[in-house]
PDB file of C-alpha atoms in Angstrom:
ATOM      1  CA  MET A   1     -21.239  -8.675 -34.956  1.00 74.00           C
ATOM      2  CA  ASP A   2     -22.403  -5.054 -34.787  1.00 93.00           C
ATOM      3  CA  ILE A   3     -19.701  -3.473 -32.623  1.00 96.00           C
ATOM      4  CA  ALA A   4     -21.497  -0.123 -32.272  1.00 95.00           C
ATOM      5  CA  GLU A   5     -24.645  -1.857 -31.024  1.00 96.00           C
ATOM      6  CA  LEU A   6     -22.627  -4.054 -28.646  1.00 97.00           C
ATOM      7  CA  SER A   7     -20.912  -0.945 -27.302  1.00 97.00           C
ATOM      8  CA  THR A   8     -24.251   0.761 -26.658  1.00 97.00           C
ATOM      9  CA  LYS A   9     -25.581  -2.267 -24.807  1.00 97.00           C
ATOM     10  CA  ILE A  10     -22.471  -2.486 -22.617  1.00 97.00           C
ATOM     11  CA  LEU A  11     -22.734   1.202 -21.718  1.00 97.00           C
ATOM     12  CA  SER A  12     -26.347   0.550 -20.693  1.00 97.00           C
ATOM     13  CA  SER A  13     -25.123  -2.231 -18.344  1.00 95.00           C
ATOM     14  CA  ASP A  14     -26.459  -5.158 -20.374  1.00 96.00           C
ATOM     15  CA  ARG A  15     -24.935  -8.195 -18.641  1.00 95.00           C
ATOM     16  CA  ARG A  16     -25.406 -10.492 -21.634  1.00 95.00           C
ATOM     17  CA  ALA A  17     -23.661  -8.001 -23.910  1.00 97.00           C
ATOM     18  CA  LEU A  18     -20.811  -7.737 -21.395  1.00 97.00           C
ATOM     19  CA  ALA A  19     -20.395 -11.517 -21.375  1.00 95.00           C
ATOM     20  CA  ARG A  20     -20.338 -11.569 -25.189  1.00 96.00           C
ATOM     21  CA  ALA A  21     -17.755  -8.796 -25.252  1.00 96.00           C
ATOM     22  CA  ILE A  22     -15.442 -10.629 -22.840  1.00 95.00           C
ATOM     23  CA  THR A  23     -15.719 -13.750 -25.011  1.00 94.00           C
ATOM     24  CA  LEU A  24     -14.790 -11.579 -27.988  1.00 94.00           C
ATOM     25  CA  VAL A  25     -11.667 -10.075 -26.396  1.00 92.00           C
ATOM     26  CA  GLU A  26     -10.529 -13.507 -25.190  1.00 89.00           C
ATOM     27  CA  SER A  27     -10.693 -14.928 -28.714  1.00 88.00           C
ATOM     28  CA  GLY A  28      -7.449 -15.405 -30.577  1.00 81.00           C
ATOM     29  CA  ARG A  29      -8.949 -15.173 -34.067  1.00 87.00           C
ATOM     30  CA  ALA A  30      -7.570 -12.302 -36.143  1.00 86.00           C
ATOM     31  CA  ASP A  31     -11.026 -10.994 -37.122  1.00 92.00           C
ATOM     32  CA  HIS A  32     -12.180 -11.152 -33.502  1.00 93.00           C
ATOM     33  CA  ARG A  33      -9.078  -9.271 -32.349  1.00 90.00           C
ATOM     34  CA  ALA A  34      -9.839  -6.495 -34.838  1.00 93.00           C
ATOM     35  CA  GLN A  35     -13.427  -6.277 -33.568  1.00 96.00           C
ATOM     36  CA  ALA A  36     -12.270  -6.326 -29.947  1.00 94.00           C
ATOM     37  CA  THR A  37      -9.853  -3.465 -30.607  1.00 94.00           C
ATOM     38  CA  GLU A  38     -12.630  -1.440 -32.235  1.00 96.00           C
ATOM     39  CA  LEU A  39     -14.965  -2.122 -29.313  1.00 96.00           C
ATOM     40  CA  LEU A  40     -12.403  -1.157 -26.679  1.00 95.00           C
ATOM     41  CA  ASP A  41     -11.597   2.051 -28.538  1.00 96.00           C
ATOM     42  CA  LEU A  42     -15.283   3.001 -28.629  1.00 95.00           C
ATOM     43  CA  LEU A  43     -15.762   2.321 -24.925  1.00 96.00           C
ATOM     44  CA  ALA A  44     -12.549   4.081 -23.890  1.00 94.00           C
ATOM     45  CA  ARG A  45     -13.975   7.405 -25.093  1.00 94.00           C
ATOM     46  CA  HIS A  46     -16.459   7.378 -22.208  1.00 95.00           C
ATOM     47  CA  LYS A  47     -13.631   7.226 -19.629  1.00 93.00           C
ATOM     48  CA  ARG A  48     -15.568   5.210 -17.055  1.00 95.00           C
ATOM     49  CA  GLN A  49     -13.467   3.971 -14.168  1.00 95.00           C
ATOM     50  CA  ALA A  50     -13.890   1.534 -11.312  1.00 97.00           C
ATOM     51  CA  LEU A  51     -11.866   0.607  -8.271  1.00 97.00           C
ATOM     52  CA  ARG A  52      -9.794  -2.377  -9.370  1.00 97.00           C
ATOM     53  CA  ILE A  53      -8.882  -4.778  -6.578  1.00 97.00           C
ATOM     54  CA  GLY A  54      -6.543  -7.689  -7.238  1.00 93.00           C
ATOM     55  CA  LEU A  55      -6.736 -10.669  -4.909  1.00 91.00           C
ATOM     56  CA  SER A  56      -4.441 -13.637  -4.508  1.00 88.00           C
ATOM     57  CA  GLY A  57      -3.749 -16.446  -2.098  1.00 84.00           C
ATOM     58  CA  THR A  58      -2.864 -20.098  -1.997  1.00 77.00           C
ATOM     59  CA  PRO A  59      -5.526 -22.732  -2.803  1.00 78.00           C
ATOM     60  CA  GLY A  60      -7.761 -23.439   0.181  1.00 81.00           C
ATOM     61  CA  VAL A  61      -7.304 -20.041   1.800  1.00 87.00           C
ATOM     62  CA  GLY A  62     -10.956 -19.200   1.117  1.00 89.00           C
ATOM     63  CA  LYS A  63     -10.711 -16.747  -1.784  1.00 90.00           C
ATOM     64  CA  SER A  64     -14.099 -17.638  -3.260  1.00 90.00           C
ATOM     65  CA  THR A  65     -15.818 -17.480   0.144  1.00 93.00           C
ATOM     66  CA  PHE A  66     -14.174 -14.139   0.851  1.00 95.00           C
ATOM     67  CA  ILE A  67     -15.110 -12.673  -2.529  1.00 95.00           C
ATOM     68  CA  GLU A  68     -18.724 -13.773  -2.142  1.00 96.00           C
ATOM     69  CA  SER A  69     -19.072 -12.309   1.380  1.00 96.00           C
ATOM     70  CA  PHE A  70     -17.145  -9.162   0.445  1.00 97.00           C
ATOM     71  CA  GLY A  71     -19.111  -8.730  -2.789  1.00 97.00           C
ATOM     72  CA  LEU A  72     -22.455  -9.141  -1.039  1.00 97.00           C
ATOM     73  CA  MET A  73     -21.435  -6.538   1.538  1.00 97.00           C
ATOM     74  CA  LEU A  74     -20.606  -4.087  -1.281  1.00 98.00           C
ATOM     75  CA  THR A  75     -23.804  -4.712  -3.226  1.00 98.00           C
ATOM     76  CA  ALA A  76     -25.785  -4.205  -0.010  1.00 97.00           C
ATOM     77  CA  GLN A  77     -24.271  -0.709   0.047  1.00 97.00           C
ATOM     78  CA  GLY A  78     -25.626  -0.040  -3.431  1.00 97.00           C
ATOM     79  CA  LEU A  79     -22.378  -0.714  -5.297  1.00 98.00           C
ATOM     80  CA  ARG A  80     -22.153  -2.779  -8.461  1.00 98.00           C
ATOM     81  CA  VAL A  81     -19.465  -5.456  -8.308  1.00 98.00           C
ATOM     82  CA  ALA A  82     -17.785  -7.423 -11.094  1.00 97.00           C
ATOM     83  CA  VAL A  83     -15.677 -10.495 -10.343  1.00 96.00           C
ATOM     84  CA  LEU A  84     -13.114 -11.734 -12.858  1.00 93.00           C
ATOM     85  CA  ALA A  85     -11.894 -15.102 -11.623  1.00 89.00           C
ATOM     86  CA  VAL A  86      -8.965 -16.788 -13.360  1.00 83.00           C
ATOM     87  CA  ASP A  87      -8.859 -20.587 -13.145  1.00 72.00           C
ATOM     88  CA  PRO A  88      -5.702 -22.590 -13.864  1.00 57.00           C
ATOM     89  CA  SER A  89      -5.651 -24.503 -17.139  1.00 44.00           C
ATOM     90  CA  SER A  90      -4.364 -28.045 -17.398  1.00 41.00           C
ATOM     91  CA  ALA A  91      -0.918 -28.230 -18.966  1.00 37.00           C
ATOM     92  CA  ARG A  92      -1.896 -31.600 -20.438  1.00 43.00           C
ATOM     93  CA  SER A  93      -5.434 -31.060 -21.794  1.00 39.00           C
ATOM     94  CA  GLY A  94      -5.644 -27.266 -21.789  1.00 42.00           C
ATOM     95  CA  GLY A  95      -9.009 -27.419 -20.008  1.00 39.00           C
ATOM     96  CA  SER A  96     -10.206 -25.464 -16.957  1.00 40.00           C
ATOM     97  CA  ILE A  97     -12.927 -26.196 -14.411  1.00 45.00           C
ATOM     98  CA  LEU A  98     -14.271 -22.609 -14.295  1.00 50.00           C
ATOM     99  CA  GLY A  99     -16.322 -23.371 -11.196  1.00 51.00           C
ATOM    100  CA  ASP A 100     -16.324 -19.959  -9.526  1.00 59.00           C
ATOM    101  CA  LYS A 101     -20.001 -19.275 -10.247  1.00 58.00           C
ATOM    102  CA  THR A 102     -20.831 -22.514  -8.450  1.00 67.00           C
ATOM    103  CA  ARG A 103     -18.649 -21.578  -5.482  1.00 76.00           C
ATOM    104  CA  MET A 104     -20.205 -18.085  -5.332  1.00 89.00           C
ATOM    105  CA  GLU A 105     -23.824 -19.143  -5.665  1.00 89.00           C
ATOM    106  CA  ARG A 106     -25.364 -16.296  -3.636  1.00 93.00           C
ATOM    107  CA  LEU A 107     -23.313 -13.576  -5.299  1.00 94.00           C
ATOM    108  CA  SER A 108     -24.018 -14.957  -8.774  1.00 92.00           C
ATOM    109  CA  ARG A 109     -27.753 -14.413  -8.144  1.00 94.00           C
ATOM    110  CA  ASP A 110     -27.275 -10.798  -7.046  1.00 96.00           C
ATOM    111  CA  PRO A 111     -28.524  -8.410  -9.782  1.00 95.00           C
ATOM    112  CA  ASN A 112     -25.766  -5.935  -8.883  1.00 96.00           C
ATOM    113  CA  ALA A 113     -22.999  -8.494  -9.352  1.00 96.00           C
ATOM    114  CA  PHE A 114     -21.357 -10.025 -12.407  1.00 96.00           C
ATOM    115  CA  ILE A 115     -19.067 -13.073 -12.218  1.00 94.00           C
ATOM    116  CA  ARG A 116     -16.911 -14.184 -15.117  1.00 93.00           C
ATOM    117  CA  PRO A 117     -14.476 -17.112 -14.819  1.00 89.00           C
ATOM    118  CA  SER A 118     -11.705 -17.292 -17.428  1.00 81.00           C
ATOM    119  CA  PRO A 119      -9.000 -19.885 -18.133  1.00 73.00           C
ATOM    120  CA  SER A 120      -5.388 -18.908 -17.540  1.00 64.00           C
ATOM    121  CA  GLN A 121      -4.370 -21.015 -20.585  1.00 52.00           C
ATOM    122  CA  THR A 122      -0.580 -20.768 -20.962  1.00 49.00           C
ATOM    123  CA  ASN A 123      -0.353 -17.333 -19.386  1.00 49.00           C
ATOM    124  CA  LEU A 124       1.869 -16.983 -16.320  1.00 45.00           C
ATOM    125  CA  GLY A 125       1.576 -14.540 -13.458  1.00 44.00           C
ATOM    126  CA  GLY A 126      -1.819 -15.605 -12.129  1.00 46.00           C
ATOM    127  CA  VAL A 127      -4.074 -13.821 -14.630  1.00 60.00           C
ATOM    128  CA  ALA A 128      -5.355 -14.497 -18.135  1.00 62.00           C
ATOM    129  CA  ARG A 129      -3.764 -12.656 -21.042  1.00 71.00           C
ATOM    130  CA  ARG A 130      -6.881 -10.577 -21.723  1.00 82.00           C
ATOM    131  CA  SER A 131      -7.838  -9.905 -18.107  1.00 87.00           C
ATOM    132  CA  ARG A 132      -6.940  -6.228 -18.464  1.00 89.00           C
ATOM    133  CA  GLU A 133      -9.332  -5.841 -21.395  1.00 93.00           C
ATOM    134  CA  ALA A 134     -12.050  -7.658 -19.454  1.00 94.00           C
ATOM    135  CA  VAL A 135     -11.541  -5.167 -16.613  1.00 95.00           C
ATOM    136  CA  ALA A 136     -11.956  -2.273 -19.062  1.00 95.00           C
ATOM    137  CA  LEU A 137     -15.220  -3.795 -20.314  1.00 97.00           C
ATOM    138  CA  CYS A 138     -16.561  -4.104 -16.750  1.00 97.00           C
ATOM    139  CA  GLU A 139     -15.665  -0.469 -16.097  1.00 97.00           C
ATOM    140  CA  ALA A 140     -17.494   0.588 -19.252  1.00 97.00           C
ATOM    141  CA  ALA A 141     -20.540  -1.391 -18.097  1.00 97.00           C
ATOM    142  CA  GLY A 142     -20.736   0.824 -15.018  1.00 97.00           C
ATOM    143  CA  TYR A 143     -19.420  -1.480 -12.296  1.00 98.00           C
ATOM    144  CA  ASP A 144     -18.060   0.384  -9.284  1.00 98.00           C
ATOM    145  CA  VAL A 145     -15.670  -2.299  -8.053  1.00 98.00           C
ATOM    146  CA  VAL A 146     -13.873  -4.937 -10.125  1.00 97.00           C
ATOM    147  CA  LEU A 147     -12.351  -7.852  -8.194  1.00 96.00           C
ATOM    148  CA  ILE A 148      -9.643  -9.794 -10.047  1.00 93.00           C
ATOM    149  CA  GLU A 149      -9.023 -13.192  -8.480  1.00 89.00           C
ATOM    150  CA  THR A 150      -5.793 -14.899  -9.549  1.00 83.00           C
ATOM    151  CA  VAL A 151      -5.309 -18.616 -10.058  1.00 69.00           C
ATOM    152  CA  GLY A 152      -3.996 -19.018  -6.523  1.00 60.00           C
ATOM    153  CA  VAL A 153      -0.471 -20.324  -6.938  1.00 52.00           C
ATOM    154  CA  GLY A 154       1.361 -17.973  -4.613  1.00 50.00           C
ATOM    155  CA  GLN A 155       4.630 -16.098  -4.840  1.00 49.00           C
ATOM    156  CA  SER A 156       4.702 -15.631  -8.657  1.00 50.00           C
ATOM    157  CA  GLU A 157       1.366 -13.865  -9.026  1.00 58.00           C
ATOM    158  CA  THR A 158       2.702 -10.359  -9.419  1.00 70.00           C
ATOM    159  CA  VAL A 159       1.224  -9.560 -12.848  1.00 79.00           C
ATOM    160  CA  VAL A 160      -2.117  -8.798 -11.193  1.00 83.00           C
ATOM    161  CA  SER A 161      -0.503  -5.650  -9.755  1.00 85.00           C
ATOM    162  CA  GLU A 162      -0.317  -4.363 -13.347  1.00 87.00           C
ATOM    163  CA  ILE A 163      -4.120  -4.561 -13.593  1.00 90.00           C
ATOM    164  CA  SER A 164      -5.304  -3.471 -10.165  1.00 93.00           C
ATOM    165  CA  ASP A 165      -5.304  -0.281  -8.107  1.00 97.00           C
ATOM    166  CA  LEU A 166      -5.145  -2.183  -4.825  1.00 96.00           C
ATOM    167  CA  PHE A 167      -3.797  -5.656  -4.150  1.00 94.00           C
ATOM    168  CA  LEU A 168      -5.025  -7.979  -1.403  1.00 93.00           C
ATOM    169  CA  LEU A 169      -3.145 -11.062  -0.262  1.00 91.00           C
ATOM    170  CA  LEU A 170      -5.248 -13.661   1.565  1.00 91.00           C
ATOM    171  CA  LEU A 171      -3.537 -15.974   4.039  1.00 89.00           C
ATOM    172  CA  ALA A 172      -4.740 -18.811   6.227  1.00 87.00           C
ATOM    173  CA  PRO A 173      -3.905 -18.939   9.949  1.00 89.00           C
ATOM    174  CA  ALA A 174      -1.389 -21.491  11.197  1.00 72.00           C
ATOM    175  CA  GLY A 175      -0.344 -22.275   7.653  1.00 63.00           C
ATOM    176  CA  GLY A 176       3.195 -23.004   8.746  1.00 57.00           C
ATOM    177  CA  ASP A 177       4.704 -20.254   6.602  1.00 53.00           C
ATOM    178  CA  GLU A 178       4.588 -17.274   8.940  1.00 49.00           C
ATOM    179  CA  LEU A 179       8.328 -16.719   8.528  1.00 47.00           C
ATOM    180  CA  GLN A 180       7.859 -16.474   4.764  1.00 51.00           C
ATOM    181  CA  GLY A 181       6.575 -12.952   5.398  1.00 45.00           C
ATOM    182  CA  VAL A 182      10.052 -11.484   5.091  1.00 40.00           C
ATOM    183  CA  LYS A 183      10.455 -12.862   1.555  1.00 51.00           C
ATOM    184  CA  ARG A 184      10.254 -10.597  -1.467  1.00 56.00           C
ATOM    185  CA  GLY A 185       7.956 -11.084  -4.427  1.00 67.00           C
ATOM    186  CA  ILE A 186       4.279 -11.083  -3.712  1.00 76.00           C
ATOM    187  CA  MET A 187       4.757  -9.579  -0.236  1.00 78.00           C
ATOM    188  CA  GLU A 188       6.249  -6.437  -1.771  1.00 80.00           C
ATOM    189  CA  ILE A 189       3.214  -5.703  -3.920  1.00 86.00           C
ATOM    190  CA  ALA A 190       0.555  -6.435  -1.283  1.00 90.00           C
ATOM    191  CA  ASP A 191      -1.291  -3.355  -0.035  1.00 95.00           C
ATOM    192  CA  VAL A 192      -3.304  -5.206   2.596  1.00 95.00           C
ATOM    193  CA  ILE A 193      -2.783  -8.720   3.936  1.00 93.00           C
ATOM    194  CA  LEU A 194      -5.940 -10.415   5.156  1.00 95.00           C
ATOM    195  CA  VAL A 195      -5.662 -13.390   7.477  1.00 94.00           C
ATOM    196  CA  ASN A 196      -8.865 -15.267   6.695  1.00 94.00           C
ATOM    197  CA  LYS A 197     -10.696 -17.910   8.746  1.00 92.00           C
ATOM    198  CA  ALA A 198     -10.304 -15.887  11.940  1.00 93.00           C
ATOM    199  CA  ASP A 199     -13.134 -17.749  13.632  1.00 92.00           C
ATOM    200  CA  GLY A 200     -13.751 -20.689  15.939  1.00 90.00           C
ATOM    201  CA  GLU A 201     -10.686 -22.649  16.986  1.00 91.00           C
ATOM    202  CA  LEU A 202      -8.511 -20.811  14.468  1.00 91.00           C
ATOM    203  CA  LYS A 203      -9.171 -17.352  15.869  1.00 93.00           C
ATOM    204  CA  SER A 204      -6.185 -17.322  18.241  1.00 93.00           C
ATOM    205  CA  ALA A 205      -3.935 -18.756  15.525  1.00 92.00           C
ATOM    206  CA  ALA A 206      -5.170 -16.058  13.145  1.00 93.00           C
ATOM    207  CA  SER A 207      -4.285 -13.394  15.706  1.00 94.00           C
ATOM    208  CA  ARG A 208      -0.729 -14.739  15.974  1.00 91.00           C
ATOM    209  CA  THR A 209      -0.371 -15.004  12.204  1.00 89.00           C
ATOM    210  CA  CYS A 210      -1.628 -11.448  11.773  1.00 92.00           C
ATOM    211  CA  ALA A 211       0.887 -10.193  14.329  1.00 92.00           C
ATOM    212  CA  ASP A 212       3.698 -12.095  12.587  1.00 88.00           C
ATOM    213  CA  TYR A 213       2.901 -10.549   9.233  1.00 88.00           C
ATOM    214  CA  SER A 214       2.468  -7.090  10.722  1.00 90.00           C
ATOM    215  CA  GLY A 215       6.013  -7.396  12.017  1.00 88.00           C
ATOM    216  CA  ALA A 216       7.274  -8.714   8.675  1.00 84.00           C
ATOM    217  CA  LEU A 217       5.690  -5.790   6.806  1.00 87.00           C
ATOM    218  CA  ARG A 218       7.589  -3.339   8.987  1.00 85.00           C
ATOM    219  CA  LEU A 219      10.835  -4.892   7.735  1.00 82.00           C
ATOM    220  CA  LEU A 220      10.061  -4.114   4.113  1.00 81.00           C
ATOM    221  CA  ARG A 221      11.298  -0.939   2.470  1.00 81.00           C
ATOM    222  CA  LYS A 222       8.852   1.979   2.659  1.00 87.00           C
ATOM    223  CA  ARG A 223       7.018   2.534  -0.636  1.00 91.00           C
ATOM    224  CA  PRO A 224       6.273   6.083  -1.844  1.00 93.00           C
ATOM    225  CA  GLN A 225       2.678   5.158  -2.732  1.00 94.00           C
ATOM    226  CA  ASP A 226       1.780   4.243   0.857  1.00 95.00           C
ATOM    227  CA  PRO A 227       0.520   6.539   3.641  1.00 95.00           C
ATOM    228  CA  ALA A 228       1.523   5.925   7.237  1.00 92.00           C
ATOM    229  CA  GLY A 229       0.478   2.491   8.457  1.00 92.00           C
ATOM    230  CA  PHE A 230       0.390   0.785   5.042  1.00 94.00           C
ATOM    231  CA  PRO A 231       0.770  -1.916   3.978  1.00 94.00           C
ATOM    232  CA  LYS A 232      -0.969  -3.575   6.907  1.00 94.00           C
ATOM    233  CA  ALA A 233      -2.266  -6.963   8.024  1.00 94.00           C
ATOM    234  CA  LEU A 234      -5.846  -7.512   9.204  1.00 96.00           C
ATOM    235  CA  MET A 235      -7.955 -10.415  10.387  1.00 97.00           C
ATOM    236  CA  VAL A 236     -11.219 -11.377   8.666  1.00 97.00           C
ATOM    237  CA  SER A 237     -13.718 -14.196   8.729  1.00 96.00           C
ATOM    238  CA  ALA A 238     -15.487 -14.561   5.407  1.00 94.00           C
ATOM    239  CA  LEU A 239     -17.599 -17.349   6.870  1.00 91.00           C
ATOM    240  CA  GLU A 240     -18.941 -15.179   9.706  1.00 94.00           C
ATOM    241  CA  ASP A 241     -18.710 -11.825   7.852  1.00 94.00           C
ATOM    242  CA  GLN A 242     -16.338 -10.468  10.469  1.00 95.00           C
ATOM    243  CA  GLY A 243     -13.808  -7.745   9.678  1.00 96.00           C
ATOM    244  CA  LEU A 244     -15.010  -7.212   6.107  1.00 97.00           C
ATOM    245  CA  SER A 245     -16.318  -3.702   6.681  1.00 97.00           C
ATOM    246  CA  ILE A 246     -13.072  -2.737   8.415  1.00 97.00           C
ATOM    247  CA  ALA A 247     -11.069  -4.072   5.468  1.00 97.00           C
ATOM    248  CA  TRP A 248     -13.264  -2.102   3.054  1.00 98.00           C
ATOM    249  CA  ASP A 249     -12.805   1.084   5.054  1.00 98.00           C
ATOM    250  CA  GLU A 250      -9.035   0.614   4.980  1.00 97.00           C
ATOM    251  CA  LEU A 251      -9.071   0.045   1.211  1.00 97.00           C
ATOM    252  CA  GLN A 252     -11.150   3.157   0.627  1.00 98.00           C
ATOM    253  CA  GLN A 253      -8.819   5.173   2.831  1.00 97.00           C
ATOM    254  CA  LEU A 254      -5.767   3.964   0.904  1.00 97.00           C
ATOM    255  CA  ASP A 255      -7.411   4.588  -2.479  1.00 97.00           C
ATOM    256  CA  ALA A 256      -8.452   8.120  -1.491  1.00 97.00           C
ATOM    257  CA  TRP A 257      -4.946   8.968  -0.249  1.00 97.00           C
ATOM    258  CA  ARG A 258      -3.312   7.749  -3.447  1.00 97.00           C
ATOM    259  CA  ARG A 259      -5.736   9.718  -5.613  1.00 97.00           C
ATOM    260  CA  GLU A 260      -5.180  12.864  -3.565  1.00 97.00           C
ATOM    261  CA  HIS A 261      -1.386  12.599  -3.796  1.00 96.00           C
ATOM    262  CA  GLY A 262      -1.218  11.674  -7.491  1.00 96.00           C
ATOM    263  CA  HIS A 263      -0.048   8.083  -7.044  1.00 96.00           C
ATOM    264  CA  TRP A 264      -3.252   6.626  -8.500  1.00 96.00           C
ATOM    265  CA  GLN A 265      -2.919   8.519 -11.779  1.00 95.00           C
ATOM    266  CA  GLN A 266       0.792   7.761 -12.039  1.00 95.00           C
ATOM    267  CA  ARG A 267       0.206   4.056 -11.462  1.00 95.00           C
ATOM    268  CA  ARG A 268      -2.513   3.859 -14.106  1.00 95.00           C
ATOM    269  CA  ALA A 269      -0.130   5.513 -16.602  1.00 95.00           C
ATOM    270  CA  GLU A 270       2.660   3.066 -15.725  1.00 94.00           C
ATOM    271  CA  GLN A 271       0.273   0.149 -16.149  1.00 93.00           C
ATOM    272  CA  ALA A 272      -0.758   1.389 -19.608  1.00 92.00           C
ATOM    273  CA  GLN A 273       2.895   1.479 -20.637  1.00 94.00           C
ATOM    274  CA  TYR A 274       3.455  -2.017 -19.232  1.00 91.00           C
ATOM    275  CA  TRP A 275       0.637  -3.453 -21.311  1.00 88.00           C
ATOM    276  CA  PHE A 276       1.841  -1.643 -24.434  1.00 91.00           C
ATOM    277  CA  HIS A 277       5.207  -3.396 -24.079  1.00 90.00           C
ATOM    278  CA  GLU A 278       3.442  -6.686 -23.291  1.00 87.00           C
ATOM    279  CA  GLU A 279       1.295  -6.441 -26.442  1.00 86.00           C
ATOM    280  CA  LEU A 280       4.421  -5.665 -28.453  1.00 86.00           C
ATOM    281  CA  ARG A 281       6.175  -8.691 -27.001  1.00 86.00           C
ATOM    282  CA  GLN A 282       3.219 -10.952 -27.727  1.00 81.00           C
ATOM    283  CA  ALA A 283       2.993  -9.626 -31.292  1.00 81.00           C
ATOM    284  CA  VAL A 284       6.644 -10.517 -31.888  1.00 80.00           C
ATOM    285  CA  LEU A 285       6.143 -13.973 -30.394  1.00 80.00           C
ATOM    286  CA  SER A 286       3.125 -14.541 -32.637  1.00 79.00           C
ATOM    287  CA  GLN A 287       5.354 -13.967 -35.671  1.00 79.00           C
ATOM    288  CA  LEU A 288       7.375 -16.970 -34.546  1.00 80.00           C
ATOM    289  CA  SER A 289       4.223 -19.106 -34.486  1.00 79.00           C
ATOM    290  CA  THR A 290       3.462 -18.886 -38.215  1.00 81.00           C
ATOM    291  CA  ALA A 291       3.836 -22.040 -40.321  1.00 84.00           C
ATOM    292  CA  GLU A 292       6.795 -20.594 -42.230  1.00 83.00           C
ATOM    293  CA  ALA A 293       8.599 -19.531 -39.052  1.00 83.00           C
ATOM    294  CA  GLN A 294       7.931 -22.863 -37.364  1.00 87.00           C
ATOM    295  CA  SER A 295       9.386 -24.729 -40.345  1.00 88.00           C
ATOM    296  CA  GLU A 296      12.599 -22.719 -40.122  1.00 87.00           C
ATOM    297  CA  ILE A 297      12.718 -23.046 -36.340  1.00 89.00           C
ATOM    298  CA  ASN A 298      12.307 -26.831 -36.506  1.00 91.00           C
ATOM    299  CA  GLN A 299      15.157 -27.113 -39.017  1.00 91.00           C
ATOM    300  CA  LEU A 300      17.402 -24.972 -36.838  1.00 92.00           C
ATOM    301  CA  ALA A 301      16.393 -27.003 -33.769  1.00 94.00           C
ATOM    302  CA  LEU A 302      17.638 -30.177 -35.480  1.00 94.00           C
ATOM    303  CA  GLN A 303      20.947 -28.448 -36.239  1.00 93.00           C
ATOM    304  CA  VAL A 304      21.235 -27.375 -32.597  1.00 95.00           C
ATOM    305  CA  ALA A 305      20.478 -30.930 -31.456  1.00 96.00           C
ATOM    306  CA  SER A 306      23.178 -32.364 -33.714  1.00 95.00           C
ATOM    307  CA  GLY A 307      25.712 -29.793 -32.578  1.00 94.00           C
ATOM    308  CA  GLU A 308      26.078 -28.145 -35.996  1.00 93.00           C
ATOM    309  CA  VAL A 309      25.198 -24.722 -34.635  1.00 92.00           C
ATOM    310  CA  SER A 310      24.954 -23.182 -31.167  1.00 94.00           C
ATOM    311  CA  SER A 311      21.595 -22.302 -29.650  1.00 94.00           C
ATOM    312  CA  VAL A 312      22.547 -18.607 -29.523  1.00 92.00           C
ATOM    313  CA  LYS A 313      23.471 -18.484 -33.203  1.00 91.00           C
ATOM    314  CA  ALA A 314      20.368 -20.470 -34.185  1.00 91.00           C
ATOM    315  CA  ALA A 315      18.141 -18.031 -32.281  1.00 88.00           C
ATOM    316  CA  GLY A 316      19.760 -15.138 -34.130  1.00 87.00           C
ATOM    317  CA  LEU A 317      19.133 -16.826 -37.483  1.00 86.00           C
ATOM    318  CA  ALA A 318      15.484 -17.501 -36.567  1.00 83.00           C
ATOM    319  CA  LEU A 319      14.927 -13.868 -35.609  1.00 81.00           C
ATOM    320  CA  ALA A 320      16.732 -12.458 -38.637  1.00 81.00           C
ATOM    321  CA  ARG A 321      13.614 -12.821 -40.749  1.00 68.00           C
ATOM    322  CA  LEU A 322      11.842 -10.439 -38.315  1.00 66.00           C
ATOM    323  CA  ASN A 323      14.713  -7.951 -38.419  1.00 66.00           C
ATOM    324  CA  ILE A 324      15.199  -8.429 -34.677  1.00 63.00           C
ATOM    325  CA  THR A 325      18.677  -8.740 -33.200  1.00 54.00           C
ATOM    326  CA  THR A 326      19.491 -10.731 -30.106  1.00 49.00           C
ATOM    327  CA  GLY A 327      21.382  -9.186 -27.211  1.00 47.00           C
TER     328      GLY A 327
END
């Protein structure tokens, strides 16, 4: 693969080249990783940036419908939108459905939109391991907004905050968990909470749910990266395209404030450090996956099972070959 040529095509907004590049960075082969690193280094020199918006919510809340309606509204304004959707992988077979293009049929046909579903594989936190690199590729391809949709599990999906500039949490009205708003975790990283399906018979329930979460947000500790009034809860109807423009205005207002006060730059720097440590951690773990290391680990595991050695001591012996000490 000619990396220089692929880089040129991505910079010229070639969608096919972008898809090939994302496949490359998601590959676990050593030669592909070397090529992916070279490609990302080439593209990073151009310093293109997009507004990164993370989005999470429980299954059935209408994430795909919201993203399609929201994306179409943005493309109608002349913006180019990339959607990186992460689908859960089966713990038994390892497979994923990857059906987001089917669920976002209208948006997938929009020439100013790009949709890429990826499997979560064994990665926790709601995103795929290489989602951050996929975001960087979309930025290099000239997309103005990158939407990162998590797998949709719920309270544990906080890793997406290490990829995005803004984080949206989608909730359904009358879901029975209004009092969960005072809980920590995902509520603490949400910048805007959107109560979806605020239409028809559910409109009054959505209003109550929105009020409940507005009250819950006021109980949380004030964050330095938020202007007055944020984080906030809003009502939207992705089905009827209601409230989407208001939500977009609020997001733009928050993004502009953070850029003006230096929080945006600081957060990007903190995220870069986070992913450096994450890559380091993954590199160490990969050393434990070699055939030689696995042979030693399996022998030690048998000794632990028979009671010959404690699990703590066995872990120290396994890591000794990597010159890593346990704490």
